[in-house]
Amino acid sequence: MRYLSKIAILAACAMLLAGATASGQTPPKAGLPVLTTSAGQSTDVETLNIVMEEAGIKYDYCDVPTVDMLAAGVGLGGRTSAAGFHVEVQTDPAKFPAGTPYKAVIFAIGASLKGMGASGLTLESEEARLKKLIDFCKQKKILVMAVHIGGESKRGAPGSDNERMIDAVAPSADFIVVTKDSNKDGRFTKLAKAKGLPLAEVDYALGLVDIVKQVLL
């Protein structure tokens, strides 16, 4: 993983596991296989991937997948990591051979100009990339799950980097999951109500473990 030690993230999350409860509507059911990715290239996607591992769910991951890669299904068309581009293929090939269409894509929302710069992206090109991915998911009936677990540090004033990443994904999601700190102003609650979307709120990031199990298993 790119920025932080996986062990350090897991240790920090484990300290918060007790009391990591969820509230909100019943999650939709998608099933496997699943792709995890970033909306804004922050380190929150690393936390999401640790959640998946804690849930015992095998997944594919790419920080900046293209529509062609998503359309290629499990294995992401054989793409491998390179500078500014990271791929992990963990999906069990015995259950889901290469090319099996994804049933869900989970977007970890949070902007990092450093992360975008490392991937050769600007805010505008990241927004355009996300729109293409979500449009494809809608066309192919792939569940879009928007996750915001970065808390207040990944929020901002209207029009800020982080708010633009929220705008790019959350209104078009099929399911939104946020931490309480991410939703202190009730923005996600209002958005979900206005769009008629199911929303779950967790105390801490590892509260996602039970939710992803419900959605994917």
PDB file of C-alpha atoms in Angstrom:
ATOM      1  CA  MET A   1       0.000   0.000   0.000  1.00  0.00           C
ATOM      2  CA  ARG A   2       1.154   3.456  -0.860  1.00  0.00           C
ATOM      3  CA  TYR A   3       1.430   5.869   2.019  1.00  0.00           C
ATOM      4  CA  LEU A   4       1.008   4.331   5.437  1.00  0.00           C
ATOM      5  CA  SER A   5       2.109   1.116   7.065  1.00  0.00           C
ATOM      6  CA  LYS A   6      -0.670  -1.441   6.936  1.00  0.00           C
ATOM      7  CA  ILE A   7       0.286  -2.583  10.422  1.00  0.00           C
ATOM      8  CA  ALA A   8       0.056   0.966  11.772  1.00  0.00           C
ATOM      9  CA  ILE A   9      -3.392   1.468  10.259  1.00  0.00           C
ATOM     10  CA  LEU A  10      -4.634  -1.854  11.584  1.00  0.00           C
ATOM     11  CA  ALA A  11      -3.320  -1.126  15.053  1.00  0.00           C
ATOM     12  CA  ALA A  12      -5.027   2.260  15.099  1.00  0.00           C
ATOM     13  CA  CYS A  13      -8.299   0.778  13.896  1.00  0.00           C
ATOM     14  CA  ALA A  14      -8.152  -2.072  16.380  1.00  0.00           C
ATOM     15  CA  MET A  15      -8.019   0.414  19.246  1.00  0.00           C
ATOM     16  CA  LEU A  16     -11.362   1.717  18.051  1.00  0.00           C
ATOM     17  CA  LEU A  17     -13.076  -1.585  17.372  1.00  0.00           C
ATOM     18  CA  ALA A  18     -14.908  -1.725  20.676  1.00  0.00           C
ATOM     19  CA  GLY A  19     -18.098   0.241  20.291  1.00  0.00           C
ATOM     20  CA  ALA A  20     -17.875   0.363  16.498  1.00  0.00           C
ATOM     21  CA  THR A  21     -21.598   0.128  15.914  1.00  0.00           C
ATOM     22  CA  ALA A  22     -23.746   1.029  12.948  1.00  0.00           C
ATOM     23  CA  SER A  23     -27.030   2.835  12.638  1.00  0.00           C
ATOM     24  CA  GLY A  24     -29.217   3.482   9.625  1.00  0.00           C
ATOM     25  CA  GLN A  25     -31.165   1.605   7.002  1.00  0.00           C
ATOM     26  CA  THR A  26     -30.745  -2.027   5.968  1.00  0.00           C
ATOM     27  CA  PRO A  27     -27.850  -2.314   3.501  1.00  0.00           C
ATOM     28  CA  PRO A  28     -28.625  -3.449  -0.053  1.00  0.00           C
ATOM     29  CA  LYS A  29     -27.378  -6.865  -1.162  1.00  0.00           C
ATOM     30  CA  ALA A  30     -24.819  -7.051  -3.977  1.00  0.00           C
ATOM     31  CA  GLY A  31     -22.683 -10.166  -3.634  1.00  0.00           C
ATOM     32  CA  LEU A  32     -19.202 -10.846  -4.953  1.00  0.00           C
ATOM     33  CA  PRO A  33     -16.851 -10.163  -6.684  1.00  0.00           C
ATOM     34  CA  VAL A  34     -15.997  -6.632  -5.574  1.00  0.00           C
ATOM     35  CA  LEU A  35     -13.536  -3.902  -6.527  1.00  0.00           C
ATOM     36  CA  THR A  36     -12.279  -1.321  -4.035  1.00  0.00           C
ATOM     37  CA  THR A  37     -10.948   2.023  -5.206  1.00  0.00           C
ATOM     38  CA  SER A  38     -10.364   5.625  -4.221  1.00  0.00           C
ATOM     39  CA  ALA A  39     -12.326   8.769  -4.953  1.00  0.00           C
ATOM     40  CA  GLY A  40      -9.742  11.475  -4.436  1.00  0.00           C
ATOM     41  CA  GLN A  41      -6.613   9.348  -3.847  1.00  0.00           C
ATOM     42  CA  SER A  42      -6.416   9.753  -0.070  1.00  0.00           C
ATOM     43  CA  THR A  43      -5.088   7.055   2.272  1.00  0.00           C
ATOM     44  CA  ASP A  44      -8.646   6.245   3.374  1.00  0.00           C
ATOM     45  CA  VAL A  45      -8.756   3.545   0.711  1.00  0.00           C
ATOM     46  CA  GLU A  46      -6.032   1.716   2.631  1.00  0.00           C
ATOM     47  CA  THR A  47      -8.270   1.672   5.680  1.00  0.00           C
ATOM     48  CA  LEU A  48     -11.119   0.384   3.511  1.00  0.00           C
ATOM     49  CA  ASN A  49      -8.935  -2.475   2.290  1.00  0.00           C
ATOM     50  CA  ILE A  50      -8.028  -3.379   5.873  1.00  0.00           C
ATOM     51  CA  VAL A  51     -11.745  -3.448   6.671  1.00  0.00           C
ATOM     52  CA  MET A  52     -12.237  -5.900   3.808  1.00  0.00           C
ATOM     53  CA  GLU A  53      -9.471  -8.112   5.148  1.00  0.00           C
ATOM     54  CA  GLU A  54     -10.906  -7.989   8.664  1.00  0.00           C
ATOM     55  CA  ALA A  55     -14.234  -9.079   7.163  1.00  0.00           C
ATOM     56  CA  GLY A  56     -12.516 -12.002   5.426  1.00  0.00           C
ATOM     57  CA  ILE A  57     -13.574 -10.772   1.998  1.00  0.00           C
ATOM     58  CA  LYS A  58     -11.300 -11.226  -1.000  1.00  0.00           C
ATOM     59  CA  TYR A  59     -11.300  -8.214  -3.316  1.00  0.00           C
ATOM     60  CA  ASP A  60      -9.557  -6.604  -6.253  1.00  0.00           C
ATOM     61  CA  TYR A  61      -8.128  -3.123  -5.769  1.00  0.00           C
ATOM     62  CA  CYS A  62      -6.904  -0.345  -8.011  1.00  0.00           C
ATOM     63  CA  ASP A  63      -6.411   3.271  -7.024  1.00  0.00           C
ATOM     64  CA  VAL A  64      -7.161   4.646 -10.503  1.00  0.00           C
ATOM     65  CA  PRO A  65      -9.047   2.021 -12.520  1.00  0.00           C
ATOM     66  CA  THR A  66     -10.324   2.907 -15.965  1.00  0.00           C
ATOM     67  CA  VAL A  67     -13.688   1.892 -17.407  1.00  0.00           C
ATOM     68  CA  ASP A  68     -11.888  -0.658 -19.577  1.00  0.00           C
ATOM     69  CA  MET A  69     -10.332  -2.234 -16.500  1.00  0.00           C
ATOM     70  CA  LEU A  70     -13.655  -2.316 -14.698  1.00  0.00           C
ATOM     71  CA  ALA A  71     -15.291  -3.843 -17.758  1.00  0.00           C
ATOM     72  CA  ALA A  72     -12.578  -6.530 -17.848  1.00  0.00           C
ATOM     73  CA  GLY A  73     -13.883  -7.840 -14.529  1.00  0.00           C
ATOM     74  CA  VAL A  74     -11.909  -9.860 -12.003  1.00  0.00           C
ATOM     75  CA  GLY A  75      -8.188  -9.451 -12.556  1.00  0.00           C
ATOM     76  CA  LEU A  76      -8.646  -5.994 -14.073  1.00  0.00           C
ATOM     77  CA  GLY A  77      -7.520  -7.223 -17.477  1.00  0.00           C
ATOM     78  CA  GLY A  78      -4.160  -8.398 -16.183  1.00  0.00           C
ATOM     79  CA  ARG A  79      -2.946  -4.914 -15.323  1.00  0.00           C
ATOM     80  CA  THR A  80      -0.090  -4.674 -12.835  1.00  0.00           C
ATOM     81  CA  SER A  81       1.241  -1.933 -10.573  1.00  0.00           C
ATOM     82  CA  ALA A  82       3.519   0.777 -11.906  1.00  0.00           C
ATOM     83  CA  ALA A  83       4.612   4.255 -10.881  1.00  0.00           C
ATOM     84  CA  GLY A  84       1.518   6.170  -9.759  1.00  0.00           C
ATOM     85  CA  PHE A  85      -0.700   3.152 -10.398  1.00  0.00           C
ATOM     86  CA  HIS A  86      -1.430   0.388  -7.916  1.00  0.00           C
ATOM     87  CA  VAL A  87      -3.225  -2.917  -8.393  1.00  0.00           C
ATOM     88  CA  GLU A  88      -3.928  -5.792  -6.014  1.00  0.00           C
ATOM     89  CA  VAL A  89      -5.814  -8.858  -7.229  1.00  0.00           C
ATOM     90  CA  GLN A  90      -6.985 -10.929  -4.265  1.00  0.00           C
ATOM     91  CA  THR A  91     -10.269 -12.341  -5.577  1.00  0.00           C
ATOM     92  CA  ASP A  92     -10.306 -16.149  -5.342  1.00  0.00           C
ATOM     93  CA  PRO A  93      -9.895 -17.438  -8.940  1.00  0.00           C
ATOM     94  CA  ALA A  94     -11.470 -20.769  -7.998  1.00  0.00           C
ATOM     95  CA  LYS A  95     -14.727 -18.992  -7.175  1.00  0.00           C
ATOM     96  CA  PHE A  96     -14.503 -16.111  -9.607  1.00  0.00           C
ATOM     97  CA  PRO A  97     -12.258 -16.725 -12.639  1.00  0.00           C
ATOM     98  CA  ALA A  98     -10.538 -13.826 -14.371  1.00  0.00           C
ATOM     99  CA  GLY A  99     -13.064 -11.807 -16.311  1.00  0.00           C
ATOM    100  CA  THR A 100     -15.998 -12.461 -13.968  1.00  0.00           C
ATOM    101  CA  PRO A 101     -18.031  -9.215 -13.875  1.00  0.00           C
ATOM    102  CA  TYR A 102     -17.899  -7.261 -10.641  1.00  0.00           C
ATOM    103  CA  LYS A 103     -21.133  -6.971  -8.676  1.00  0.00           C
ATOM    104  CA  ALA A 104     -20.007  -4.061  -6.521  1.00  0.00           C
ATOM    105  CA  VAL A 105     -17.502  -1.216  -6.477  1.00  0.00           C
ATOM    106  CA  ILE A 106     -16.668   0.478  -3.180  1.00  0.00           C
ATOM    107  CA  PHE A 107     -15.328   4.029  -3.381  1.00  0.00           C
ATOM    108  CA  ALA A 108     -13.382   5.419  -0.414  1.00  0.00           C
ATOM    109  CA  ILE A 109     -13.980   9.176  -0.598  1.00  0.00           C
ATOM    110  CA  GLY A 110     -11.270  11.619   0.437  1.00  0.00           C
ATOM    111  CA  ALA A 111      -9.145  14.101  -1.475  1.00  0.00           C
ATOM    112  CA  SER A 112      -5.361  14.201  -1.399  1.00  0.00           C
ATOM    113  CA  LEU A 113      -3.631  16.575  -3.791  1.00  0.00           C
ATOM    114  CA  LYS A 114      -0.407  14.651  -3.133  1.00  0.00           C
ATOM    115  CA  GLY A 115      -2.092  11.374  -3.998  1.00  0.00           C
ATOM    116  CA  MET A 116      -3.704  12.793  -7.117  1.00  0.00           C
ATOM    117  CA  GLY A 117      -0.431  14.355  -8.199  1.00  0.00           C
ATOM    118  CA  ALA A 118       1.375  11.027  -7.806  1.00  0.00           C
ATOM    119  CA  SER A 119      -1.192   9.478 -10.146  1.00  0.00           C
ATOM    120  CA  GLY A 120      -0.999  12.320 -12.656  1.00  0.00           C
ATOM    121  CA  LEU A 121      -4.467  13.577 -11.779  1.00  0.00           C
ATOM    122  CA  THR A 122      -6.027  16.944 -11.109  1.00  0.00           C
ATOM    123  CA  LEU A 123      -9.291  17.546  -9.286  1.00  0.00           C
ATOM    124  CA  GLU A 124     -10.989  17.986 -12.641  1.00  0.00           C
ATOM    125  CA  SER A 125      -9.596  14.822 -14.206  1.00  0.00           C
ATOM    126  CA  GLU A 126     -10.369  12.814 -11.054  1.00  0.00           C
ATOM    127  CA  GLU A 127     -13.972  14.046 -11.158  1.00  0.00           C
ATOM    128  CA  ALA A 128     -14.225  13.098 -14.833  1.00  0.00           C
ATOM    129  CA  ARG A 129     -12.714   9.660 -14.174  1.00  0.00           C
ATOM    130  CA  LEU A 130     -15.147   8.971 -11.335  1.00  0.00           C
ATOM    131  CA  LYS A 131     -18.125  10.004 -13.443  1.00  0.00           C
ATOM    132  CA  LYS A 132     -17.144   7.555 -16.179  1.00  0.00           C
ATOM    133  CA  LEU A 133     -16.759   4.718 -13.667  1.00  0.00           C
ATOM    134  CA  ILE A 134     -20.084   5.420 -11.986  1.00  0.00           C
ATOM    135  CA  ASP A 135     -21.897   5.778 -15.317  1.00  0.00           C
ATOM    136  CA  PHE A 136     -20.528   2.364 -16.315  1.00  0.00           C
ATOM    137  CA  CYS A 137     -21.632   0.848 -13.008  1.00  0.00           C
ATOM    138  CA  LYS A 138     -25.130   2.212 -13.503  1.00  0.00           C
ATOM    139  CA  GLN A 139     -25.247   0.873 -17.053  1.00  0.00           C
ATOM    140  CA  LYS A 140     -24.128  -2.608 -15.946  1.00  0.00           C
ATOM    141  CA  LYS A 141     -26.144  -2.638 -12.689  1.00  0.00           C
ATOM    142  CA  ILE A 142     -23.012  -2.819 -10.526  1.00  0.00           C
ATOM    143  CA  LEU A 143     -23.715  -1.620  -6.983  1.00  0.00           C
ATOM    144  CA  VAL A 144     -21.918   1.611  -6.108  1.00  0.00           C
ATOM    145  CA  MET A 145     -21.062   1.927  -2.422  1.00  0.00           C
ATOM    146  CA  ALA A 146     -19.739   5.291  -1.241  1.00  0.00           C
ATOM    147  CA  VAL A 147     -17.688   5.208   1.956  1.00  0.00           C
ATOM    148  CA  HIS A 148     -16.524   8.280   3.885  1.00  0.00           C
ATOM    149  CA  ILE A 149     -14.447   7.277   6.893  1.00  0.00           C
ATOM    150  CA  GLY A 150     -11.924  10.112   7.054  1.00  0.00           C
ATOM    151  CA  GLY A 151     -13.874  12.152   9.587  1.00  0.00           C
ATOM    152  CA  GLU A 152     -13.644  15.920   9.796  1.00  0.00           C
ATOM    153  CA  SER A 153     -10.149  15.892   8.291  1.00  0.00           C
ATOM    154  CA  LYS A 154     -11.666  14.823   4.966  1.00  0.00           C
ATOM    155  CA  ARG A 155     -14.446  17.408   4.989  1.00  0.00           C
ATOM    156  CA  GLY A 156     -14.368  21.073   4.125  1.00  0.00           C
ATOM    157  CA  ALA A 157     -16.258  24.114   2.941  1.00  0.00           C
ATOM    158  CA  PRO A 158     -18.511  23.868  -0.122  1.00  0.00           C
ATOM    159  CA  GLY A 159     -16.364  23.652  -3.252  1.00  0.00           C
ATOM    160  CA  SER A 160     -13.272  22.424  -1.408  1.00  0.00           C
ATOM    161  CA  ASP A 161     -11.269  19.432  -2.627  1.00  0.00           C
ATOM    162  CA  ASN A 162     -12.903  16.967  -0.259  1.00  0.00           C
ATOM    163  CA  GLU A 163     -16.415  18.268  -0.842  1.00  0.00           C
ATOM    164  CA  ARG A 164     -15.931  17.966  -4.592  1.00  0.00           C
ATOM    165  CA  MET A 165     -15.010  14.305  -4.202  1.00  0.00           C
ATOM    166  CA  ILE A 166     -18.169  13.775  -2.143  1.00  0.00           C
ATOM    167  CA  ASP A 167     -20.194  15.507  -4.858  1.00  0.00           C
ATOM    168  CA  ALA A 168     -18.611  13.291  -7.514  1.00  0.00           C
ATOM    169  CA  VAL A 169     -19.679  10.018  -5.892  1.00  0.00           C
ATOM    170  CA  ALA A 170     -22.203  10.159  -3.061  1.00  0.00           C
ATOM    171  CA  PRO A 171     -25.253  11.536  -4.924  1.00  0.00           C
ATOM    172  CA  SER A 172     -24.969   8.700  -7.481  1.00  0.00           C
ATOM    173  CA  ALA A 173     -24.264   5.904  -5.005  1.00  0.00           C
ATOM    174  CA  ASP A 174     -26.613   3.022  -4.277  1.00  0.00           C
ATOM    175  CA  PHE A 175     -25.524   2.944  -0.630  1.00  0.00           C
ATOM    176  CA  ILE A 176     -23.615   5.419   1.549  1.00  0.00           C
ATOM    177  CA  VAL A 177     -21.653   4.564   4.694  1.00  0.00           C
ATOM    178  CA  VAL A 178     -20.056   7.251   6.850  1.00  0.00           C
ATOM    179  CA  THR A 179     -18.478   7.649  10.250  1.00  0.00           C
ATOM    180  CA  LYS A 180     -20.151   9.938  12.752  1.00  0.00           C
ATOM    181  CA  ASP A 181     -17.257  12.387  12.528  1.00  0.00           C
ATOM    182  CA  SER A 182     -17.666  12.532   8.753  1.00  0.00           C
ATOM    183  CA  ASN A 183     -21.340  13.384   9.150  1.00  0.00           C
ATOM    184  CA  LYS A 184     -21.237  15.845  12.060  1.00  0.00           C
ATOM    185  CA  ASP A 185     -22.991  18.499   9.995  1.00  0.00           C
ATOM    186  CA  GLY A 186     -25.610  16.032   8.739  1.00  0.00           C
ATOM    187  CA  ARG A 187     -24.613  16.543   5.120  1.00  0.00           C
ATOM    188  CA  PHE A 188     -24.788  12.864   4.237  1.00  0.00           C
ATOM    189  CA  THR A 189     -28.071  12.438   6.074  1.00  0.00           C
ATOM    190  CA  LYS A 190     -29.606  15.282   4.083  1.00  0.00           C
ATOM    191  CA  LEU A 191     -28.149  14.024   0.809  1.00  0.00           C
ATOM    192  CA  ALA A 192     -29.406  10.480   1.375  1.00  0.00           C
ATOM    193  CA  LYS A 193     -32.874  11.728   2.260  1.00  0.00           C
ATOM    194  CA  ALA A 194     -33.038  14.008  -0.783  1.00  0.00           C
ATOM    195  CA  LYS A 195     -31.903  11.226  -3.136  1.00  0.00           C
ATOM    196  CA  GLY A 196     -33.813   8.421  -1.437  1.00  0.00           C
ATOM    197  CA  LEU A 197     -30.586   6.498  -0.747  1.00  0.00           C
ATOM    198  CA  PRO A 198     -29.902   4.064   2.085  1.00  0.00           C
ATOM    199  CA  LEU A 199     -27.366   5.424   4.576  1.00  0.00           C
ATOM    200  CA  ALA A 200     -25.482   3.756   7.433  1.00  0.00           C
ATOM    201  CA  GLU A 201     -23.481   5.616  10.063  1.00  0.00           C
ATOM    202  CA  VAL A 202     -20.738   3.912  12.067  1.00  0.00           C
ATOM    203  CA  ASP A 203     -18.841   5.063  15.129  1.00  0.00           C
ATOM    204  CA  TYR A 204     -15.445   4.151  13.666  1.00  0.00           C
ATOM    205  CA  ALA A 205     -13.991   2.721  10.473  1.00  0.00           C
ATOM    206  CA  LEU A 206     -14.042  -0.877  11.676  1.00  0.00           C
ATOM    207  CA  GLY A 207     -17.782  -0.562  12.108  1.00  0.00           C
ATOM    208  CA  LEU A 208     -17.744  -1.178   8.375  1.00  0.00           C
ATOM    209  CA  VAL A 209     -16.778  -4.814   8.849  1.00  0.00           C
ATOM    210  CA  ASP A 210     -20.297  -6.064   9.555  1.00  0.00           C
ATOM    211  CA  ILE A 211     -21.744  -3.803   6.865  1.00  0.00           C
ATOM    212  CA  VAL A 212     -19.530  -5.078   4.045  1.00  0.00           C
ATOM    213  CA  LYS A 213     -20.362  -8.626   5.124  1.00  0.00           C
ATOM    214  CA  GLN A 214     -24.077  -7.849   4.820  1.00  0.00           C
ATOM    215  CA  VAL A 215     -23.638  -6.251   1.403  1.00  0.00           C
ATOM    216  CA  LEU A 216     -21.205  -8.715  -0.131  1.00  0.00           C
ATOM    217  CA  LEU A 217     -21.625 -12.112   1.538  1.00  0.00           C
TER     218      LEU A 217
END
